[in-house]
CSV table of C-alpha atoms and ligand atoms in Angstrom, one decimal:
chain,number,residue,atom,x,y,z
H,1,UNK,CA,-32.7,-109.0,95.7
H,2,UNK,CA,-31.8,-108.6,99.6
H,3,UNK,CA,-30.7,-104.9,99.8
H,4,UNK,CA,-28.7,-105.3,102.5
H,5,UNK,CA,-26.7,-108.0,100.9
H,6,UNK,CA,-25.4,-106.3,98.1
H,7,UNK,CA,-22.0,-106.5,96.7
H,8,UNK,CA,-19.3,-104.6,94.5
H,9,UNK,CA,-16.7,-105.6,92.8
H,10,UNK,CA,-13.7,-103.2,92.2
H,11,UNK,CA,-10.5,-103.6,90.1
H,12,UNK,CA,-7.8,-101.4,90.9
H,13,UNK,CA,-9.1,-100.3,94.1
H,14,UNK,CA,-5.9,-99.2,95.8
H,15,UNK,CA,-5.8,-96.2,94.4
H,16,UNK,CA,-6.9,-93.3,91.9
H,17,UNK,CA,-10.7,-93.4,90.4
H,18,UNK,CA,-10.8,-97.0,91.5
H,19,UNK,CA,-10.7,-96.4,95.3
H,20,UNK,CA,-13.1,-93.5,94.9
H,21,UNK,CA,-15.7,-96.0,93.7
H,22,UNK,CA,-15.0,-97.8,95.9
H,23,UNK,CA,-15.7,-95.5,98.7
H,24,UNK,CA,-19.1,-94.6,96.6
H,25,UNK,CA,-19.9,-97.8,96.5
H,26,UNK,CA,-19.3,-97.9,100.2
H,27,UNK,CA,-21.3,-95.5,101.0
H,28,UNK,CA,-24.2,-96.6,99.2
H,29,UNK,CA,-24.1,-99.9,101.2
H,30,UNK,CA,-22.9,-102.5,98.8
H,31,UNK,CA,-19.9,-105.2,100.5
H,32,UNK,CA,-17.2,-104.3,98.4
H,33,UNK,CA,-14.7,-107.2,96.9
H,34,UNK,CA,-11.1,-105.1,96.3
H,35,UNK,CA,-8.8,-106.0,93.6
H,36,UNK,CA,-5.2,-105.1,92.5
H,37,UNK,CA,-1.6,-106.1,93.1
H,38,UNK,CA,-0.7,-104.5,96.0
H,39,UNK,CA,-2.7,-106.0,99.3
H,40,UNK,CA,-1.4,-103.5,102.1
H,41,UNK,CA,-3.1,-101.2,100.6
H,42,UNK,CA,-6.6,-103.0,99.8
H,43,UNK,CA,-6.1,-104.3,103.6
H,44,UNK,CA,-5.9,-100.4,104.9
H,45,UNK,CA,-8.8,-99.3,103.1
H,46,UNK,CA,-10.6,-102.0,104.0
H,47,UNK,CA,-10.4,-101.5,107.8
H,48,UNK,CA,-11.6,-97.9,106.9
H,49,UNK,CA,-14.4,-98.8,105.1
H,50,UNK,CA,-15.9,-101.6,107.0
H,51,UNK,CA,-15.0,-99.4,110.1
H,52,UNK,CA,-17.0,-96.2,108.4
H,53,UNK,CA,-19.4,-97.8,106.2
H,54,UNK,CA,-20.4,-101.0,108.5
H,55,UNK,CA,-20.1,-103.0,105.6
H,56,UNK,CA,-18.3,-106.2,104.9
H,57,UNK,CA,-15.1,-106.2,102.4
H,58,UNK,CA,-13.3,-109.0,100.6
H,59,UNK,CA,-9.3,-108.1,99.5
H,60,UNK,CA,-8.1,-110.3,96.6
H,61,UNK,CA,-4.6,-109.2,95.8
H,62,UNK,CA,-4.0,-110.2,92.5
H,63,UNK,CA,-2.2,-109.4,89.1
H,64,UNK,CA,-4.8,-109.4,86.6
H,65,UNK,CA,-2.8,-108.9,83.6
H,66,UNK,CA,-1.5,-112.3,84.6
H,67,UNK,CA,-2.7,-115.4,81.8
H,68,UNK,CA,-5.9,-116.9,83.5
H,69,UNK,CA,-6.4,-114.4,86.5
H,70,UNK,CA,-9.8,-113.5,85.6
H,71,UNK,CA,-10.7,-117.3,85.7
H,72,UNK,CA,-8.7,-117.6,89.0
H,73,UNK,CA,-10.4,-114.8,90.6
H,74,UNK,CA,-14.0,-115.6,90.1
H,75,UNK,CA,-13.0,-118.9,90.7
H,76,UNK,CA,-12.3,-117.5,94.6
H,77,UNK,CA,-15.2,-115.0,94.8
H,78,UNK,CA,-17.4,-118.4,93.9
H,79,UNK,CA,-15.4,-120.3,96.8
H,80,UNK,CA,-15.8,-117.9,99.2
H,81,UNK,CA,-19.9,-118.2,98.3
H,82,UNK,CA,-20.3,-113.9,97.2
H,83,UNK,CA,-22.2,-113.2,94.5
H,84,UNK,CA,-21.5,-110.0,92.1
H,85,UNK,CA,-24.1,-107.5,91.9
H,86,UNK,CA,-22.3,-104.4,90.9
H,87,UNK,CA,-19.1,-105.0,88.4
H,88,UNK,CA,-16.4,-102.1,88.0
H,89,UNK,CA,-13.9,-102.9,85.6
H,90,UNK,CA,-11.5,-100.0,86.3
H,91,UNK,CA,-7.7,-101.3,86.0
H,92,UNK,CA,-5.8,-100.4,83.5
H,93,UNK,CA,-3.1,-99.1,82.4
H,94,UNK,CA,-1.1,-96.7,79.6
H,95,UNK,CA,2.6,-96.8,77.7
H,96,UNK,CA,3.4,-93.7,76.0
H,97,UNK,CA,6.6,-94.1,73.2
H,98,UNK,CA,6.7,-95.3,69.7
H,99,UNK,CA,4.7,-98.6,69.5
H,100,UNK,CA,8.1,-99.9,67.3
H,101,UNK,CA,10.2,-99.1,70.7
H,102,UNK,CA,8.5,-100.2,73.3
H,103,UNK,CA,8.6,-103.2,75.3
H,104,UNK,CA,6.4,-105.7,73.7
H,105,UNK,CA,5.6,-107.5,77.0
H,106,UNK,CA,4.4,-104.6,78.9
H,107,UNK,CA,1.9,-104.1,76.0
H,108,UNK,CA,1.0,-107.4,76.0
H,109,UNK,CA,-0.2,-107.2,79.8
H,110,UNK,CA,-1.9,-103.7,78.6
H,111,UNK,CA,-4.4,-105.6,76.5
H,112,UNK,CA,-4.3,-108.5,78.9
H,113,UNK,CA,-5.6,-106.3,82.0
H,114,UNK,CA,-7.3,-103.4,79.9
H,115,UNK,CA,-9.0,-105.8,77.3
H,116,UNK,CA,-8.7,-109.5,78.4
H,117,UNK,CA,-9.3,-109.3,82.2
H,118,UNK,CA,-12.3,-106.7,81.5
H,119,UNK,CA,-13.9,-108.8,79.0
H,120,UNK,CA,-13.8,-112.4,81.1
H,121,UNK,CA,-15.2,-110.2,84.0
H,122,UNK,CA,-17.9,-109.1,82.5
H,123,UNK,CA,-18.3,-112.2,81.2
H,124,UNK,CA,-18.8,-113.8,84.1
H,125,UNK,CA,-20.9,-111.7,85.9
H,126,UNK,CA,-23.3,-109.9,83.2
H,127,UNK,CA,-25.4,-113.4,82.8
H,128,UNK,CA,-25.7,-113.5,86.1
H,129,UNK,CA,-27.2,-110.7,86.2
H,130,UNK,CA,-29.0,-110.7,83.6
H,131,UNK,CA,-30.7,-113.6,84.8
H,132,UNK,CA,-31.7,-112.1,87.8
H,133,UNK,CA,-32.8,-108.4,85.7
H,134,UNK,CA,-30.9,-107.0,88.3
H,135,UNK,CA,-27.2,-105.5,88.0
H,136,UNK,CA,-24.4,-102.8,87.5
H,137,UNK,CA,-21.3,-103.2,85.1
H,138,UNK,CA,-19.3,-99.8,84.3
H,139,UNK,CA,-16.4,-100.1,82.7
H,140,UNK,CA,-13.6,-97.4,82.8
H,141,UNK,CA,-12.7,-96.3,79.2
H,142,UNK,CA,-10.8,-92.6,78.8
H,143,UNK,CA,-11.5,-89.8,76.1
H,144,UNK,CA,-9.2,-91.7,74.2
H,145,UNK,CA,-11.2,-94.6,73.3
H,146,UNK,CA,-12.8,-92.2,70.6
H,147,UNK,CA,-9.5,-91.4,68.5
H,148,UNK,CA,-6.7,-93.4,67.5
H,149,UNK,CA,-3.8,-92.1,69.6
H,150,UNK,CA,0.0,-92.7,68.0
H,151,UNK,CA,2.5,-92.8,70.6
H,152,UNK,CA,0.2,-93.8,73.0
H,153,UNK,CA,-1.4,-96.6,70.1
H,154,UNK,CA,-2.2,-99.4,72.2
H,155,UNK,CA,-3.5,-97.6,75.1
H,156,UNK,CA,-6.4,-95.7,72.6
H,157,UNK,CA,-6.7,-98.9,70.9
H,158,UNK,CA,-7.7,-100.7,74.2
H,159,UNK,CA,-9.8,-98.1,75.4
H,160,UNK,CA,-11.3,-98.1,72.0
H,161,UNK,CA,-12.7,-101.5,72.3
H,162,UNK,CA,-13.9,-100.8,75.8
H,163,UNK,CA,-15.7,-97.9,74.4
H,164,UNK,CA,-17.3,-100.5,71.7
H,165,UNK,CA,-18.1,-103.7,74.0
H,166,UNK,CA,-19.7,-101.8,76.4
H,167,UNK,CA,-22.4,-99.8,74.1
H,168,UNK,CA,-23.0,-103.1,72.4
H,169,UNK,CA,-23.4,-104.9,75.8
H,170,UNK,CA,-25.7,-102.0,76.9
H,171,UNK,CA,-27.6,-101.9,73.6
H,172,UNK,CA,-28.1,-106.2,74.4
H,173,UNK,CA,-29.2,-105.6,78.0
H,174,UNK,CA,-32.0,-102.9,77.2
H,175,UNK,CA,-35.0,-103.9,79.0
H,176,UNK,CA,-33.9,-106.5,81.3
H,177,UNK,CA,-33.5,-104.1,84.7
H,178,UNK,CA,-29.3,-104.7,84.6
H,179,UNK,CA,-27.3,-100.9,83.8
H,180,UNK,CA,-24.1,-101.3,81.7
H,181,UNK,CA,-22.0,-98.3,81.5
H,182,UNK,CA,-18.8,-96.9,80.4
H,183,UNK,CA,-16.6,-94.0,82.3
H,184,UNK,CA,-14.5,-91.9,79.6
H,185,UNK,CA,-12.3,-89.8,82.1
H,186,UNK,CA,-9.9,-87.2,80.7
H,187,UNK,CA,-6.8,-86.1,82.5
H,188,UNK,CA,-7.6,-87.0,86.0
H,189,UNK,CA,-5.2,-86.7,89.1
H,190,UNK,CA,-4.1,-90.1,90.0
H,191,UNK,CA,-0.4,-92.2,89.6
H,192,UNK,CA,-2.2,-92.8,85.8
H,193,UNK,CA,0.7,-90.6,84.4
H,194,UNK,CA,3.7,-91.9,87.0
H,195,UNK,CA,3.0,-95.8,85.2
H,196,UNK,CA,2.9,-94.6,81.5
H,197,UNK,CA,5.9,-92.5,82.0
H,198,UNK,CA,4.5,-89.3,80.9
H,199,UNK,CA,4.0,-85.9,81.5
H,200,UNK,CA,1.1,-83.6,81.6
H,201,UNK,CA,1.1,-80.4,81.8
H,202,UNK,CA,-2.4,-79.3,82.3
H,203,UNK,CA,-5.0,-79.4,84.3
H,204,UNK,CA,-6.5,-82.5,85.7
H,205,UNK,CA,-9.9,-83.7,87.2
H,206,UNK,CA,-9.7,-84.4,91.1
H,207,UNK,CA,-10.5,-88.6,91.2
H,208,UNK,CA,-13.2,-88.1,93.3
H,209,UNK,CA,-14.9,-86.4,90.9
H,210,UNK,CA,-14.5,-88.5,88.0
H,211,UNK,CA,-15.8,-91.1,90.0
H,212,UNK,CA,-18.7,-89.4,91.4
H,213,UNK,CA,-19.9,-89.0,87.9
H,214,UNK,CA,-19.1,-92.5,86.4
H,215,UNK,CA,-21.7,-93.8,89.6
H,216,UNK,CA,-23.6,-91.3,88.9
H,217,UNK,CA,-24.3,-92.6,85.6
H,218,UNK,CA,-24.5,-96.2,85.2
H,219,UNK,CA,-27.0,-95.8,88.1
H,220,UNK,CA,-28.5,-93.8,85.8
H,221,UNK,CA,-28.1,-96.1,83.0
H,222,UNK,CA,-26.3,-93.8,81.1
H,223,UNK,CA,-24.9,-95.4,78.0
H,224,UNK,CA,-21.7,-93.2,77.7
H,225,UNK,CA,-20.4,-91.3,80.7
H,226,UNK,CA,-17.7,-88.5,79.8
H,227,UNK,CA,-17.4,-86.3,83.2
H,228,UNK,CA,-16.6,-82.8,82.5
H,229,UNK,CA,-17.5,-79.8,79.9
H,230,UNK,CA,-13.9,-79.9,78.5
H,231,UNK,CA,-14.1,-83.1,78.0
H,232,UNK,CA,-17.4,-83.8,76.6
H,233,UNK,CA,-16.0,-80.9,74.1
H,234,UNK,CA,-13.5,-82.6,73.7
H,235,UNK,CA,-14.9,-85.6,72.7
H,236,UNK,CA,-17.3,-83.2,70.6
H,237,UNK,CA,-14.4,-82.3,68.1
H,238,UNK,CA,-13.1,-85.7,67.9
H,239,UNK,CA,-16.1,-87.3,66.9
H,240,UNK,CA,-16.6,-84.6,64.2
H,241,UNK,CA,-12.7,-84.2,63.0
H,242,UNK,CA,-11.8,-85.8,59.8
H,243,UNK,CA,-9.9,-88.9,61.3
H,244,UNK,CA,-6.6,-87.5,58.9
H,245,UNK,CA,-6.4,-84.3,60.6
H,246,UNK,CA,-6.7,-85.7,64.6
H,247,UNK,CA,-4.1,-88.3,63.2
H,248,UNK,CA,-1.7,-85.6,62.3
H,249,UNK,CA,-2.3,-83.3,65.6
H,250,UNK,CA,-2.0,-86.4,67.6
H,251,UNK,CA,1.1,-87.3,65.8
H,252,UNK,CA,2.4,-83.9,66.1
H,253,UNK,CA,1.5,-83.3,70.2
H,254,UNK,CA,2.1,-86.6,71.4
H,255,UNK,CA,5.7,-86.8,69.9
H,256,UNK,CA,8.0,-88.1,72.8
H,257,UNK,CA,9.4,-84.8,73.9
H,258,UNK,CA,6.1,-82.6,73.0
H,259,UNK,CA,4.0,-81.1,75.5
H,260,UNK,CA,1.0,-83.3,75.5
H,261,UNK,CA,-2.9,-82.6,75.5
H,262,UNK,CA,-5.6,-83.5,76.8
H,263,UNK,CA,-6.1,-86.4,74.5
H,264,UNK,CA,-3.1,-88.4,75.5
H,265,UNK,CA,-4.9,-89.9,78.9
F,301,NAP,N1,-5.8,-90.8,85.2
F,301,NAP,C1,-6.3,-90.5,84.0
F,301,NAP,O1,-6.0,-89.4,83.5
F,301,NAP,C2,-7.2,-91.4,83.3
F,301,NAP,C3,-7.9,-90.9,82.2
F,301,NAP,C4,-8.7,-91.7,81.5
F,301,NAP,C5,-8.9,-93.0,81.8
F,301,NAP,N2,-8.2,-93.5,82.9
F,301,NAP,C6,-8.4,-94.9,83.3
F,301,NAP,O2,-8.9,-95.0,84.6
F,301,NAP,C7,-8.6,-96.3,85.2
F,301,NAP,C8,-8.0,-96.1,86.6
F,301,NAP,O3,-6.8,-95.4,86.4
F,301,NAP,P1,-6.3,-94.3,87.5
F,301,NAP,O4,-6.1,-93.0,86.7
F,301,NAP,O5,-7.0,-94.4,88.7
F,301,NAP,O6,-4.8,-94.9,87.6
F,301,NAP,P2,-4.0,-95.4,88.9
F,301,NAP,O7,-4.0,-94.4,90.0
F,301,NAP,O8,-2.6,-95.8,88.3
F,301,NAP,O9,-4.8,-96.7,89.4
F,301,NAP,C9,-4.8,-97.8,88.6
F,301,NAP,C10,-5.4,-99.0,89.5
F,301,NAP,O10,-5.3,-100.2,88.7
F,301,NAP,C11,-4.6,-101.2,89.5
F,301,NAP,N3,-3.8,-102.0,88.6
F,301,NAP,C12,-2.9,-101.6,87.7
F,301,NAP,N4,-2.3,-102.7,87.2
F,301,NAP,C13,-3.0,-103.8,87.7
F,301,NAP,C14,-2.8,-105.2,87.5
F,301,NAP,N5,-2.0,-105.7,86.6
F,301,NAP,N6,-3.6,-106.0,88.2
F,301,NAP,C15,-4.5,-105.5,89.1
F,301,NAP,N7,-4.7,-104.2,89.3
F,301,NAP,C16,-3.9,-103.4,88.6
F,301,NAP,C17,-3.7,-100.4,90.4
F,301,NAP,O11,-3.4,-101.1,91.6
F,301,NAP,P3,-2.0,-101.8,91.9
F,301,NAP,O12,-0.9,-100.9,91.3
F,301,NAP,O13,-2.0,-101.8,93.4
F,301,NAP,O14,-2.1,-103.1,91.3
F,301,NAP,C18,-4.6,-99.2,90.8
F,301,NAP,O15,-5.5,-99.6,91.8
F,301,NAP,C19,-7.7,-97.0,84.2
F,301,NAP,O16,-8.4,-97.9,83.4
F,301,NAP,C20,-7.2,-95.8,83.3
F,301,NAP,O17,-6.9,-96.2,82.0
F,301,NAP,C21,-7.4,-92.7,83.7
């Protein structure tokens, strides 16, 4: 593969752990392709990036949670002749409320950009790859994919089966040169808790350090990426608490109207 032609694709790049990657990715000399719905944005940090970087940047503005985007959009990034070498699935979004209240077609698009978009990404790209033994997929899970989380039960059920595809893909592509990774963040300080409509009040991870570690690690071929000691503890108890009890604490904490915890990103 021509170093100097390498190229990254980014979902939610305009902001939060998404444009940090971008940046990383950037710097580390790959053309970057930007997705996410709001092109101004994507437009302005791609004049700072080609500027900084000298690197070439594509802007797709695009809704992924829409039916078919994923097609559409590797549909374009074939017209416009760019291959994918480096695939960061990292949109997504949470709803925090009772799954019985809230709105059932802003959940569907939840699973349709956090599930369906990620999967017919890597879809696309991972053979390609794979054919070539050369790649990078991380995908952008949260501490929550290890836990069932009521209240917030369709965002942990999501990130749950992030969690699951990507150890499986990364378990499938063992030995052919091509990294598959996934980024569990905890609380980290981007508009993540604006969108689901709820509060935090503790301390969160600067973005640019989540996603320092998450390229850290799938260049490292790590299979599971959790940036942080608190976290990692974190993660710790909820692999080793009885699935009743962390039920019943999630229940309790993440009660609209509690104070939340860590677990609720
Ligand atoms: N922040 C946390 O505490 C935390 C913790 C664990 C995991 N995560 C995960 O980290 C990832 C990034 O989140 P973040 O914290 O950086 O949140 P963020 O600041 O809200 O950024 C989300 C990004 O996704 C894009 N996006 C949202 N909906 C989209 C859609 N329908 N189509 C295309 N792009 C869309 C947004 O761009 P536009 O709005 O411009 O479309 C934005 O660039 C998510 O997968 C999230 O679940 C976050």
């Amino acid at each position: 593969m021509d170093d100097l032609s390498k190229t990254a694709l980014i979902t939610g790049a305009s902001m939060g752990i998404g444009l940090d990657l971008a940046v990383l990715a950037a710097r580390d000399g790959y053309d970057c392709i930007l997705i996410s719905r709001n092109e101004p944005r994507l437009h302005e940090l791609k004049k700072v990036l080609e500027k900084r970087y000298r690197i070439q940047v594509h802007v797709f503005a695009m809704d992924l949670s829409e039916h078919g985007a994923a097609k559409r959009l590797t549909h374009a990034i074939e017209e416009a002749g760019l291959t994918v070498d480096f695939l960061i699935n990292n949109a997504g979004f949470g709803t925090a409320g009772a799954f019985a209240d809230l709105d059932a077609e802003t959940e569907a698009e939840e699973v349709r950009l956090n599930v369906n978009a990620l999967t017919e990404l890597t879809k696309a790209y991972l053979p390609e790859m794979v054919a070539r033994n050369h790649g990078y997929v991380l995908n952008v899970a949260s501490v929550a994919a290890f836990q069932p989380g009521p209240y917030m039960a369709v965002y942990y059920a999501t990130k749950a089966y992030v969690l699951s595809l990507t150890e499986a893909l990364h378990a499938e592509v063992k030995g052919t040169g091509v990294h598959v990774s996934v980024l569990c963040p905890g609380p980290t300080d981007t508009d993540f808790f604006n969108r689901a409509g709820s509060e935090l009040m503790m301390s969160k991870m600067p973005s640019h350090l989540v996603a320092f570690f998450g390229y850290k690690g799938v260049m490292q071929n790590k299979r599971v990426i959790v940036p942080g000691l608190s976290n990692q503890l974190l993660v710790g108890f909820a692999k080793l608490m009885p699935r009743a009890l962390s039920l019943e604490i999630l229940r309790r904490v993440q009660k609209p109207g509690e104070t939340a915890t860590p677990e609720t990103t």
